[in-house]
Coordinates of C-alpha atoms in Angstrom, one line a residue:
Chain A
M1 CA 0.6 -20.8 -8.6
N2 CA -2.2 -19.1 -6.0
Y3 CA -5.3 -19.7 -8.1
S4 CA -7.1 -17.8 -5.8
V5 CA -5.0 -14.6 -5.4
F6 CA -4.9 -14.5 -9.5
I7 CA -8.9 -14.5 -9.7
R8 CA -8.9 -12.1 -6.9
G9 CA -6.9 -9.8 -9.0
V10 CA -8.5 -10.5 -12.4
V11 CA -11.9 -9.7 -10.4
V12 CA -10.7 -6.3 -8.7
T13 CA -9.1 -5.5 -12.1
T14 CA -12.3 -6.0 -14.1
E15 CA -14.1 -3.7 -11.4
K16 CA -11.7 -1.1 -11.7
N17 CA -11.8 -0.8 -15.6
I18 CA -15.5 -0.9 -15.5
K19 CA -15.6 1.9 -13.0
I20 CA -13.1 4.1 -14.3
Y21 CA -13.3 3.1 -18.3
Y22 CA -16.5 1.8 -18.8
N23 CA -19.1 3.4 -16.4
K24 CA -19.1 7.1 -18.0
A25 CA -22.0 7.9 -19.6
P26 CA -20.1 8.5 -23.7
V27 CA -19.0 5.2 -23.5
I28 CA -22.2 3.9 -22.7
I29 CA -24.0 6.3 -25.0
F30 CA -21.6 5.6 -27.4
G31 CA -22.0 2.1 -27.4
L32 CA -25.8 2.1 -27.6
L33 CA -26.0 4.7 -30.7
F34 CA -22.9 3.5 -32.6
P35 CA -24.9 -0.2 -33.5
L36 CA -28.7 2.3 -33.8
F37 CA -26.3 4.5 -36.3
L38 CA -24.7 1.3 -38.3
F39 CA -28.2 -0.3 -38.6
F40 CA -29.5 2.9 -40.2
A41 CA -26.7 3.0 -42.6
F42 CA -27.2 -0.2 -44.0
Y43 CA -30.7 -0.6 -43.5
I44 CA -32.6 2.1 -44.0
G45 CA -33.8 2.9 -47.7
R46 CA -32.9 -0.7 -48.8
K47 CA -34.5 -3.6 -49.7
I48 CA -32.8 -5.6 -47.6
D49 CA -32.9 -9.3 -46.2
M50 CA -33.0 -9.2 -42.6
S51 CA -31.8 -13.2 -42.4
I52 CA -29.2 -12.2 -43.9
F53 CA -28.1 -8.8 -42.7
F54 CA -28.8 -9.3 -39.3
P55 CA -26.1 -11.9 -38.6
G56 CA -23.5 -9.5 -39.5
F57 CA -24.9 -6.4 -38.4
L58 CA -25.1 -8.3 -34.7
A59 CA -21.5 -9.4 -35.2
M60 CA -20.1 -6.2 -35.8
V61 CA -21.8 -4.5 -32.8
L62 CA -20.1 -7.2 -30.9
F63 CA -17.1 -6.9 -32.2
F64 CA -16.7 -3.0 -32.5
A65 CA -18.7 -2.8 -28.1
A66 CA -16.2 -5.9 -27.2
S67 CA -12.8 -3.9 -28.6
S68 CA -13.5 -0.4 -28.4
V69 CA -12.1 0.5 -24.7
G70 CA -9.5 -1.9 -24.1
P71 CA -6.8 -0.9 -26.6
L72 CA -6.8 2.3 -24.2
I73 CA -6.4 1.1 -21.0
T74 CA -3.0 0.3 -20.9
P75 CA -2.1 3.6 -22.5
W76 CA -4.3 5.8 -20.5
E77 CA -2.6 3.9 -17.4
K78 CA 0.9 4.6 -18.9
Q79 CA -0.1 8.4 -19.5
A80 CA -2.1 9.2 -15.7
G81 CA 0.9 7.0 -13.9
T82 CA -1.0 4.7 -12.8
Y83 CA 0.0 1.6 -14.6
E84 CA 3.5 1.3 -12.2
R85 CA 1.1 1.7 -9.0
L86 CA -1.0 -0.8 -10.6
L87 CA 2.3 -3.3 -11.3
S88 CA 3.5 -3.1 -7.9
Y89 CA 0.3 -4.5 -6.2
P90 CA 0.3 -8.5 -5.9
V91 CA -1.0 -8.9 -9.7
S92 CA 0.9 -10.6 -12.6
I93 CA 1.0 -9.2 -16.1
N94 CA -1.4 -11.7 -17.2
T95 CA -4.1 -10.9 -14.3
I96 CA -3.9 -7.0 -15.8
I97 CA -4.9 -8.8 -19.3
L98 CA -7.8 -11.1 -18.3
G99 CA -9.1 -7.9 -16.2
D100 CA -8.8 -5.8 -19.1
V101 CA -10.3 -8.9 -21.6
V102 CA -12.9 -9.6 -18.7
A103 CA -14.1 -5.8 -18.6
G104 CA -14.3 -5.5 -22.2
S105 CA -16.0 -8.7 -22.3
I106 CA -19.1 -7.6 -20.1
F107 CA -19.3 -4.2 -22.0
G108 CA -19.4 -6.2 -25.3
L109 CA -22.4 -8.4 -23.7
I110 CA -24.6 -6.0 -22.2
I111 CA -24.4 -4.0 -25.4
T112 CA -24.9 -6.7 -27.9
S113 CA -27.6 -8.2 -25.4
I114 CA -29.3 -4.8 -25.6
A115 CA -29.2 -5.1 -29.7
I116 CA -30.7 -8.5 -29.7
V117 CA -33.5 -7.5 -27.3
V118 CA -34.6 -4.4 -29.3
S119 CA -34.4 -6.0 -32.7
A120 CA -36.5 -9.2 -31.5
I121 CA -39.1 -6.7 -30.4
F122 CA -39.0 -3.9 -33.2
L123 CA -38.1 -6.2 -36.2
N124 CA -39.7 -9.6 -35.2
I125 CA -36.0 -11.6 -35.1
V126 CA -36.2 -15.1 -34.7
I127 CA -33.6 -16.9 -32.6
T128 CA -33.2 -21.0 -34.1
S129 CA -30.8 -21.7 -30.8
I130 CA -30.7 -19.5 -28.1
T131 CA -28.0 -21.7 -26.2
L132 CA -25.9 -21.6 -29.5
L133 CA -26.7 -17.7 -29.8
L134 CA -25.3 -17.3 -25.9
I135 CA -22.0 -19.3 -26.7
A136 CA -21.6 -17.1 -29.5
I137 CA -22.0 -14.1 -27.6
I138 CA -19.8 -15.3 -24.9
L139 CA -17.0 -16.5 -27.0
G140 CA -17.2 -13.3 -29.1
T141 CA -17.0 -10.8 -26.6
L142 CA -13.9 -12.8 -25.4
C143 CA -12.4 -13.2 -28.3
F144 CA -12.8 -9.5 -29.2
A145 CA -12.0 -8.1 -26.4
S146 CA -8.5 -10.1 -26.2
F147 CA -8.1 -8.4 -29.6
G148 CA -8.9 -5.2 -28.4
V149 CA -6.3 -5.6 -25.1
L150 CA -3.8 -7.2 -28.1
L151 CA -4.2 -4.1 -30.1
G152 CA -2.9 -2.0 -26.9
S153 CA 0.0 -4.5 -25.7
P154 CA 2.2 -2.3 -28.1
S155 CA 4.9 -0.3 -26.0
A156 CA 2.6 3.6 -26.6
H157 CA 2.0 5.7 -23.9
S158 CA 0.1 8.1 -26.2
P159 CA -3.7 6.6 -26.6
S160 CA -3.9 9.1 -29.6
H161 CA -1.6 6.6 -31.5
I162 CA -3.1 3.5 -30.3
M163 CA -6.6 4.9 -31.3
M164 CA -5.5 5.4 -34.8
F165 CA -4.0 2.2 -35.0
S166 CA -6.4 0.4 -33.3
S167 CA -8.9 2.2 -36.2
L168 CA -6.8 1.0 -39.0
V169 CA -6.9 -2.7 -37.6
R170 CA -10.5 -3.0 -36.7
F171 CA -12.4 -0.9 -39.7
P172 CA -11.0 -3.4 -42.7
L173 CA -12.0 -6.8 -40.8
I174 CA -15.5 -5.6 -41.5
F175 CA -15.1 -5.5 -44.9
I176 CA -13.6 -9.3 -45.5
S177 CA -15.4 -11.3 -42.7
G178 CA -18.8 -11.9 -45.1
I179 CA -21.1 -9.4 -43.3
F180 CA -21.7 -7.1 -46.3
I181 CA -20.8 -10.1 -48.8
P182 CA -22.1 -13.4 -47.3
L183 CA -19.5 -16.2 -47.2
P184 CA -21.3 -18.2 -50.3
E185 CA -20.9 -15.5 -52.4
L186 CA -17.0 -14.7 -51.7
S187 CA -14.4 -16.0 -54.4
G188 CA -10.7 -16.3 -55.0
S189 CA -8.8 -13.6 -52.4
G190 CA -11.8 -12.4 -50.6
K191 CA -12.5 -15.6 -49.6
L192 CA -8.4 -16.4 -48.8
L193 CA -8.8 -13.1 -46.7
S194 CA -12.0 -14.0 -45.0
Y195 CA -10.8 -17.0 -43.4
I196 CA -7.6 -15.4 -41.7
S197 CA -10.5 -12.9 -39.8
P198 CA -11.9 -14.0 -36.5
L199 CA -15.1 -11.9 -37.2
T200 CA -16.2 -14.4 -39.9
Y201 CA -16.2 -17.2 -37.8
L202 CA -18.3 -15.1 -35.3
V203 CA -20.8 -14.6 -38.2
D204 CA -21.1 -18.1 -39.0
I205 CA -21.8 -19.0 -36.1
F206 CA -25.0 -16.0 -35.8
H207 CA -25.8 -17.2 -38.9
A208 CA -26.6 -20.8 -37.6
S209 CA -28.0 -19.4 -34.4
L210 CA -30.5 -17.3 -36.0
N211 CA -31.3 -19.0 -39.4
G212 CA -30.0 -22.7 -38.8
T213 CA -27.6 -22.6 -41.7
S214 CA -23.8 -22.0 -41.2
F215 CA -20.8 -21.9 -44.3
F216 CA -18.7 -24.1 -41.6
P217 CA -18.9 -26.9 -39.7
L218 CA -20.0 -25.7 -36.2
T219 CA -17.5 -27.1 -34.5
I220 CA -14.5 -25.9 -36.7
D221 CA -16.4 -22.1 -36.2
L222 CA -16.1 -22.4 -32.2
L223 CA -12.8 -24.2 -32.5
V224 CA -11.0 -21.2 -34.5
L225 CA -13.0 -18.3 -32.3
I226 CA -10.9 -20.4 -29.1
V227 CA -7.8 -20.5 -31.0
F228 CA -7.7 -16.7 -31.9
T229 CA -8.9 -16.1 -28.4
C230 CA -5.8 -18.0 -26.8
S231 CA -3.9 -16.6 -29.5
F232 CA -4.8 -13.0 -29.0
L233 CA -4.2 -13.2 -25.1
L234 CA -0.7 -15.0 -25.9
I235 CA 0.7 -12.7 -28.0
A236 CA -0.7 -9.3 -25.7
S237 CA 1.0 -11.4 -23.0
L238 CA 4.0 -11.6 -24.4
F239 CA 3.8 -8.3 -26.0
H240 CA 3.4 -6.3 -22.0
K241 CA 6.5 -8.5 -21.0
R242 CA 8.6 -7.4 -23.3
N243 CA 8.0 -3.8 -22.4
M244 CA 8.3 -5.0 -18.9
R245 CA 11.8 -5.9 -20.4
K246 CA 12.6 -2.4 -22.0
G247 CA 11.4 -0.2 -19.1
I248 CA 7.6 -0.6 -19.0
Chain B
M1 CA 17.3 -12.5 7.5
F2 CA 17.2 -9.2 6.2
A3 CA 14.3 -7.3 5.2
I4 CA 15.9 -6.8 1.9
Q5 CA 18.5 -8.8 -0.1
V6 CA 19.9 -7.8 -3.1
K7 CA 22.4 -9.9 -5.2
N8 CA 24.5 -8.6 -8.2
I9 CA 21.5 -7.1 -10.1
K10 CA 21.8 -5.9 -13.2
K11 CA 19.4 -4.3 -15.4
T12 CA 20.3 -2.8 -19.1
F13 CA 18.1 -1.3 -21.5
E14 CA 19.1 -1.6 -24.9
N15 CA 22.9 -1.2 -24.9
I16 CA 22.5 0.8 -21.5
I17 CA 23.7 -0.1 -18.4
A18 CA 20.7 1.4 -15.8
V19 CA 22.2 -1.1 -13.0
D20 CA 25.4 -2.3 -12.8
N21 CA 25.9 -5.5 -10.2
V22 CA 24.3 -4.0 -7.4
N23 CA 24.3 -5.8 -4.2
F24 CA 23.4 -4.6 -0.3
N25 CA 21.3 -5.9 2.3
V26 CA 18.6 -3.8 3.9
E27 CA 17.9 -4.7 8.0
K28 CA 14.6 -5.3 9.6
G29 CA 13.1 -1.9 10.8
E30 CA 15.9 0.1 9.6
I31 CA 15.2 3.6 7.4
F32 CA 17.6 3.1 4.2
G33 CA 18.2 6.0 2.2
F34 CA 19.0 5.6 -1.5
L35 CA 20.6 8.5 -2.9
G36 CA 22.0 9.6 -6.3
P37 CA 22.2 12.2 -8.8
N38 CA 19.7 12.3 -12.0
G39 CA 19.7 9.2 -14.3
A40 CA 21.9 7.5 -11.2
G41 CA 19.9 4.2 -11.4
K42 CA 17.5 5.1 -8.2
T43 CA 14.3 4.5 -10.0
T44 CA 15.3 1.4 -11.8
V45 CA 16.5 -0.1 -8.6
I46 CA 13.3 0.7 -6.9
R47 CA 11.4 -0.7 -9.6
L48 CA 13.7 -3.7 -9.5
L49 CA 12.7 -4.4 -5.9
T50 CA 9.3 -4.1 -6.3
G51 CA 8.8 -6.0 -8.9
I52 CA 7.7 -3.6 -11.7
L53 CA 10.7 -4.4 -13.7
M54 CA 12.8 -7.9 -13.5
P55 CA 16.5 -7.6 -13.1
D56 CA 18.4 -9.5 -16.5
F57 CA 20.6 -11.2 -13.6
G58 CA 20.9 -11.5 -10.3
N59 CA 18.1 -12.0 -7.6
V60 CA 16.3 -9.7 -5.1
F61 CA 14.8 -11.5 -1.6
I62 CA 12.2 -9.8 0.3
E63 CA 11.9 -10.9 3.9
G64 CA 13.5 -14.0 2.3
I65 CA 11.8 -14.6 -0.6
D66 CA 12.7 -14.7 -4.6
L67 CA 10.8 -11.7 -5.8
V68 CA 11.8 -13.5 -9.1
K69 CA 10.3 -16.6 -8.6
N70 CA 7.5 -15.4 -6.0
P71 CA 6.6 -11.8 -7.3
I72 CA 3.2 -12.0 -5.8
K73 CA 4.3 -13.6 -2.4
A74 CA 7.0 -10.8 -2.0
K75 CA 4.7 -8.1 -3.5
M76 CA 2.2 -9.0 -0.7
M77 CA 4.7 -8.1 2.4
M78 CA 5.8 -4.4 0.8
G79 CA 3.8 -1.2 0.1
V80 CA 5.1 1.0 -3.4
I81 CA 4.9 5.1 -3.8
P82 CA 6.1 4.7 -7.0
E83 CA 7.8 7.9 -8.8
I84 CA 5.0 9.0 -10.7
G85 CA 2.4 6.3 -9.0
N86 CA -0.3 8.6 -9.4
V87 CA -4.0 7.3 -7.8
Y88 CA -6.9 6.8 -10.0
A89 CA -8.4 10.7 -10.5
D90 CA -11.8 9.6 -11.2
L91 CA -12.1 7.6 -8.2
T92 CA -12.9 9.2 -5.0
A93 CA -9.6 9.1 -2.1
K94 CA -11.9 6.3 -0.6
Q95 CA -12.6 4.4 -4.1
N96 CA -8.8 4.6 -4.3
L97 CA -7.8 2.8 -1.0
Y98 CA -11.1 0.0 -1.4
L99 CA -9.0 -0.5 -4.7
A100 CA -5.5 -0.8 -3.2
G101 CA -7.3 -3.0 -0.2
K102 CA -9.1 -5.3 -2.6
Y103 CA -5.9 -6.2 -4.3
Y104 CA -4.3 -7.5 -1.2
G105 CA -7.3 -9.1 -0.4
L106 CA -8.6 -7.4 2.9
S107 CA -12.1 -8.0 4.1
K108 CA -15.3 -5.4 3.9
N109 CA -14.4 -4.7 7.1
T110 CA -11.2 -4.6 7.6
L111 CA -11.3 -1.8 4.4
E112 CA -13.9 0.0 6.0
E113 CA -11.5 0.2 9.2
K114 CA -8.7 1.0 7.8
S115 CA -9.7 3.3 5.3
E116 CA -11.1 5.7 8.0
E117 CA -8.5 5.4 10.3
L118 CA -5.6 6.5 7.1
L119 CA -8.1 9.0 5.8
S120 CA -8.1 10.8 9.2
T121 CA -4.5 10.4 10.1
L122 CA -3.5 11.7 6.9
G123 CA -6.2 14.6 7.2
I124 CA -8.5 13.9 4.0
Y125 CA -11.2 12.5 5.9
E126 CA -13.6 15.5 5.2
R127 CA -12.5 14.9 1.3
R128 CA -12.8 11.0 1.3
N129 CA -15.8 10.9 -1.5
D130 CA -14.5 14.0 -3.6
P131 CA -12.5 12.3 -7.1
V132 CA -8.8 12.7 -6.4
R133 CA -8.9 14.8 -9.9
T134 CA -9.8 17.6 -7.5
F135 CA -6.8 17.7 -5.1
S136 CA -3.7 19.4 -4.3
K137 CA -0.8 17.3 -5.2
G138 CA 0.0 17.4 -1.8
M139 CA -3.9 15.4 -1.1
K140 CA -2.5 13.6 -4.0
Q141 CA 0.2 12.0 -2.6
R142 CA -1.2 11.7 0.9
V143 CA -4.1 9.3 -0.9
S144 CA -1.4 7.7 -2.7
I145 CA 1.0 6.9 0.9
A146 CA -2.4 5.3 2.6
C147 CA -3.0 3.3 -0.9
A148 CA 0.6 1.7 -0.2
I149 CA -0.1 1.4 3.9
I150 CA -3.2 0.1 3.6
H151 CA -2.4 -3.8 4.4
D152 CA 0.2 -2.5 7.0
P153 CA 3.5 -3.8 4.9
H154 CA 6.4 -5.1 6.4
I155 CA 8.4 -3.2 4.0
L156 CA 7.4 0.2 2.5
F157 CA 9.1 1.6 -0.5
L158 CA 8.7 5.2 -1.5
D159 CA 10.4 6.8 -4.7
E160 CA 11.0 10.8 -3.9
P161 CA 7.9 10.8 -1.2
T162 CA 8.2 14.2 -0.7
E163 CA 9.3 16.0 -4.1
G164 CA 7.3 18.8 -5.0
L165 CA 4.9 19.0 -1.9
D166 CA 4.4 22.0 0.3
V167 CA 5.9 22.3 3.6
Q168 CA 2.7 20.6 5.7
S169 CA 2.3 17.5 2.9
R170 CA 6.0 17.2 3.1
R171 CA 6.1 16.9 7.1
L172 CA 2.8 14.7 7.3
V173 CA 4.8 12.2 5.1
I174 CA 7.9 12.3 7.1
E175 CA 6.0 11.7 10.4
T176 CA 4.5 8.7 8.1
I177 CA 7.6 7.3 8.0
K178 CA 8.5 8.0 11.4
H179 CA 5.5 6.6 12.6
L180 CA 5.2 3.4 10.6
N181 CA 8.8 2.6 11.0
G182 CA 8.2 3.3 14.9
K183 CA 5.6 0.4 14.2
G184 CA 8.3 -2.1 12.8
S185 CA 8.0 -1.2 9.3
T186 CA 11.2 -1.1 7.0
I187 CA 11.5 1.9 5.0
F188 CA 13.6 2.0 1.7
L189 CA 13.6 5.4 0.2
T190 CA 14.8 7.5 -2.4
T191 CA 15.2 11.0 -2.5
H192 CA 16.9 14.0 -4.0
N193 CA 16.6 16.2 -0.7
I194 CA 19.9 14.9 1.3
E195 CA 19.4 16.9 4.4
E196 CA 15.7 14.9 4.8
A197 CA 18.2 11.7 4.6
N198 CA 20.3 13.0 6.9
K199 CA 17.8 13.0 9.3
L200 CA 15.6 10.3 8.8
C201 CA 17.9 7.1 7.4
Q202 CA 20.0 5.3 9.6
R203 CA 21.7 3.9 6.8
V204 CA 22.6 5.5 3.3
C205 CA 23.5 4.4 0.1
I206 CA 25.0 6.5 -2.6
I207 CA 24.3 5.5 -6.5
N208 CA 26.2 6.8 -9.4
K209 CA 25.8 5.5 -12.9
G210 CA 24.1 1.9 -11.9
K211 CA 26.8 1.3 -8.8
I212 CA 26.9 1.9 -5.6
V213 CA 30.0 4.5 -4.7
A214 CA 28.9 4.1 -0.9
I215 CA 27.0 2.6 1.5
D216 CA 27.1 2.9 5.7
K217 CA 26.1 5.1 7.9
P218 CA 25.7 9.3 7.3
E219 CA 27.9 10.2 10.3
I220 CA 30.4 7.5 9.3
L221 CA 30.0 8.5 5.6
K222 CA 30.7 12.0 6.8
S223 CA 33.7 11.8 8.8
T224 CA 35.3 9.3 6.3
F225 CA 35.0 11.7 3.6
E226 CA 35.5 14.7 5.3
K227 CA 37.7 16.2 7.8
T228 CA 36.7 20.1 7.9
K229 CA 34.3 21.2 9.9
S230 CA 33.1 24.7 10.3
I231 CA 32.2 27.5 12.9
E232 CA 29.0 29.9 12.2
I233 CA 29.4 33.1 14.4
S234 CA 27.6 36.6 14.9
F235 CA 28.7 39.3 16.5
D236 CA 27.0 42.7 17.9
Q237 CA 29.3 44.9 15.3
K238 CA 30.8 45.0 12.0
I239 CA 34.4 43.4 12.0
N240 CA 37.1 43.0 9.8
R241 CA 37.8 40.0 8.0
N242 CA 41.2 39.7 8.8
L243 CA 40.8 39.4 12.2
F244 CA 40.5 36.4 11.8
V245 CA 43.0 34.8 9.4
S246 CA 45.2 32.0 11.4
D247 CA 47.1 29.0 10.5
F248 CA 44.2 26.7 11.6
I249 CA 41.3 28.4 9.7
S250 CA 41.1 27.4 6.0
K251 CA 38.5 29.7 4.7
I252 CA 36.6 32.7 6.0
D253 CA 32.8 33.2 4.3
L254 CA 30.5 35.7 5.2
Y255 CA 26.7 35.1 4.5
G256 CA 24.2 38.0 5.8
D257 CA 25.6 38.9 9.4
K258 CA 27.1 35.5 10.3
W259 CA 31.0 34.2 9.3
R260 CA 31.7 31.0 8.5
L261 CA 35.2 29.6 9.2
Y262 CA 36.4 26.1 8.0
T263 CA 39.0 24.9 10.1
K264 CA 40.4 21.5 10.8
D265 CA 40.8 22.2 14.6
L266 CA 37.7 23.1 15.8
D267 CA 38.9 23.4 19.4
K268 CA 41.3 25.8 18.7
T269 CA 39.7 27.8 16.5
I270 CA 36.7 29.0 19.0
K271 CA 39.0 29.4 21.5
H272 CA 40.1 32.1 18.7
V273 CA 37.1 33.4 17.7
V274 CA 36.2 34.0 22.0
T275 CA 39.7 35.9 22.5
L276 CA 39.4 37.7 19.7
A277 CA 36.0 38.9 21.0
Q278 CA 37.5 39.7 24.2
K279 CA 40.3 41.8 23.1
N280 CA 37.8 43.9 20.4
D281 CA 34.9 44.6 22.9
L282 CA 32.7 42.5 20.4
K283 CA 29.5 40.5 22.0
I284 CA 29.0 36.9 20.4
I285 CA 25.4 36.8 19.4
S286 CA 25.6 33.1 18.1
M287 CA 27.7 30.3 17.2
K288 CA 27.1 27.2 16.1
T289 CA 29.2 24.3 15.1
Y290 CA 29.1 22.1 12.3
G291 CA 30.9 19.0 10.6
P292 CA 31.2 17.9 7.2
S293 CA 27.5 17.9 5.0
L294 CA 25.9 14.4 3.6
E295 CA 25.7 16.6 0.6
E296 CA 29.4 17.0 0.6
V297 CA 30.3 13.8 0.6
F298 CA 27.6 12.9 -2.1
V299 CA 28.7 15.9 -4.5
R300 CA 32.3 14.3 -3.4
L301 CA 31.2 11.0 -4.4
T302 CA 29.2 11.6 -7.3
E303 CA 31.6 14.0 -9.0
V304 CA 34.7 11.5 -9.5
D305 CA 33.0 9.8 -12.5
R306 CA 31.6 12.9 -14.4

């Protein structure tokens, strides 16, 4: 494989996605307003311990931002007839997938960073380990942008179908990932369910980087997120290749 | 070495054989037409030749490069104007060209130079900074062509390039095809417009139900398949159909003020018509001779299996 051509393809696809799908006023406004509404919904009028609430809130912001547009890119392109053109350029399916993932990660990174800066100023959030927080954000955005791209991979030409499917999968995840009920307080099937959600491990790393304590060993958290990211990418690639065999 | 070499390609979509053991070669610098009725497998073949789809069996070589084994290298050689290959509507014409050029690894200076040149040549320079969504179908097709040729491809694939275009845009597309071919590019085009294929292509291939049914120069196909020729003639006054009747005229039709006489012996028919005009004191306004048309060949060949 020619790596320079591969990397060039990823960079150009990322640039294209940001320009066409992310750099839009409604997307940016929604990306910023969504965390704000989430915050108001869960914080205002309640006596919530910020140290317990904030890591989960931050994970939700990152999760929704990084996986918001990714599921829709391929169906949008198929509907507009630009996907065939894209495939005719000197790129592989993996180039296109990675370009979609990097664009989603950058968007997630920006929205999450704004949420952290605003929270640090107005809510006096203390960060125990900036390095760990940065690693968590980068890994988290890559993981959930990959998850978003995977959600858009099954052969569907209608963005509305994918949007419904994506919401159906994404929303339940926030209830099983130790966001509203901390992991140590979960028991039985709730605990077992939380183990299969990648969001659980991100929440745990955020707890470690903000409060200095985590439920799982950090190595496990990081490793699980890496395994989830690779699995999402691999399955997305298999789906896209299957679609190509079936006729785009 | 051939520009395109297709060896035994086969493609099935869930038990439906879309392309069945197709073989052909396209010479360098050739304009090669690919004809077939709807659903014959034209678009599937062009997708298989451009790496958009992969064949179940067989090989495709682009200037000697195996498309299945080395798709990126092969794709660098080609420019593709897909059937539904729309450009990005939210980007401007110039941004679309830049995007295409970047995928082919063109430098900033080359991009600037080539995009200016193509936008001017294709008559969209004035609208270069407008979003493509505000363009007409013909203008969008011009942007699509510009995106496909920004890297000076050795081979250009066009899937129904003039479908649904106005006369001006159609002429511009044809001129661009001729111009690129003149510069040495190989052209592979699918079209429904048989007359267009007849005029443009050095060789045509006719596909039906996923199989190649004929492949040759248009003139050879026409002469081998159909022996009937015709004369179209008009006179300064109305005449009776019975005047034309003779052994060597097989069919007589009237189109407006023109008579169409179908014959196997063109020479005898011309002499017959001229004598007839002299005897009856008729003035011949116009007279044209026609060979068998590629359309007739196409209809005959694709009719067989229906």
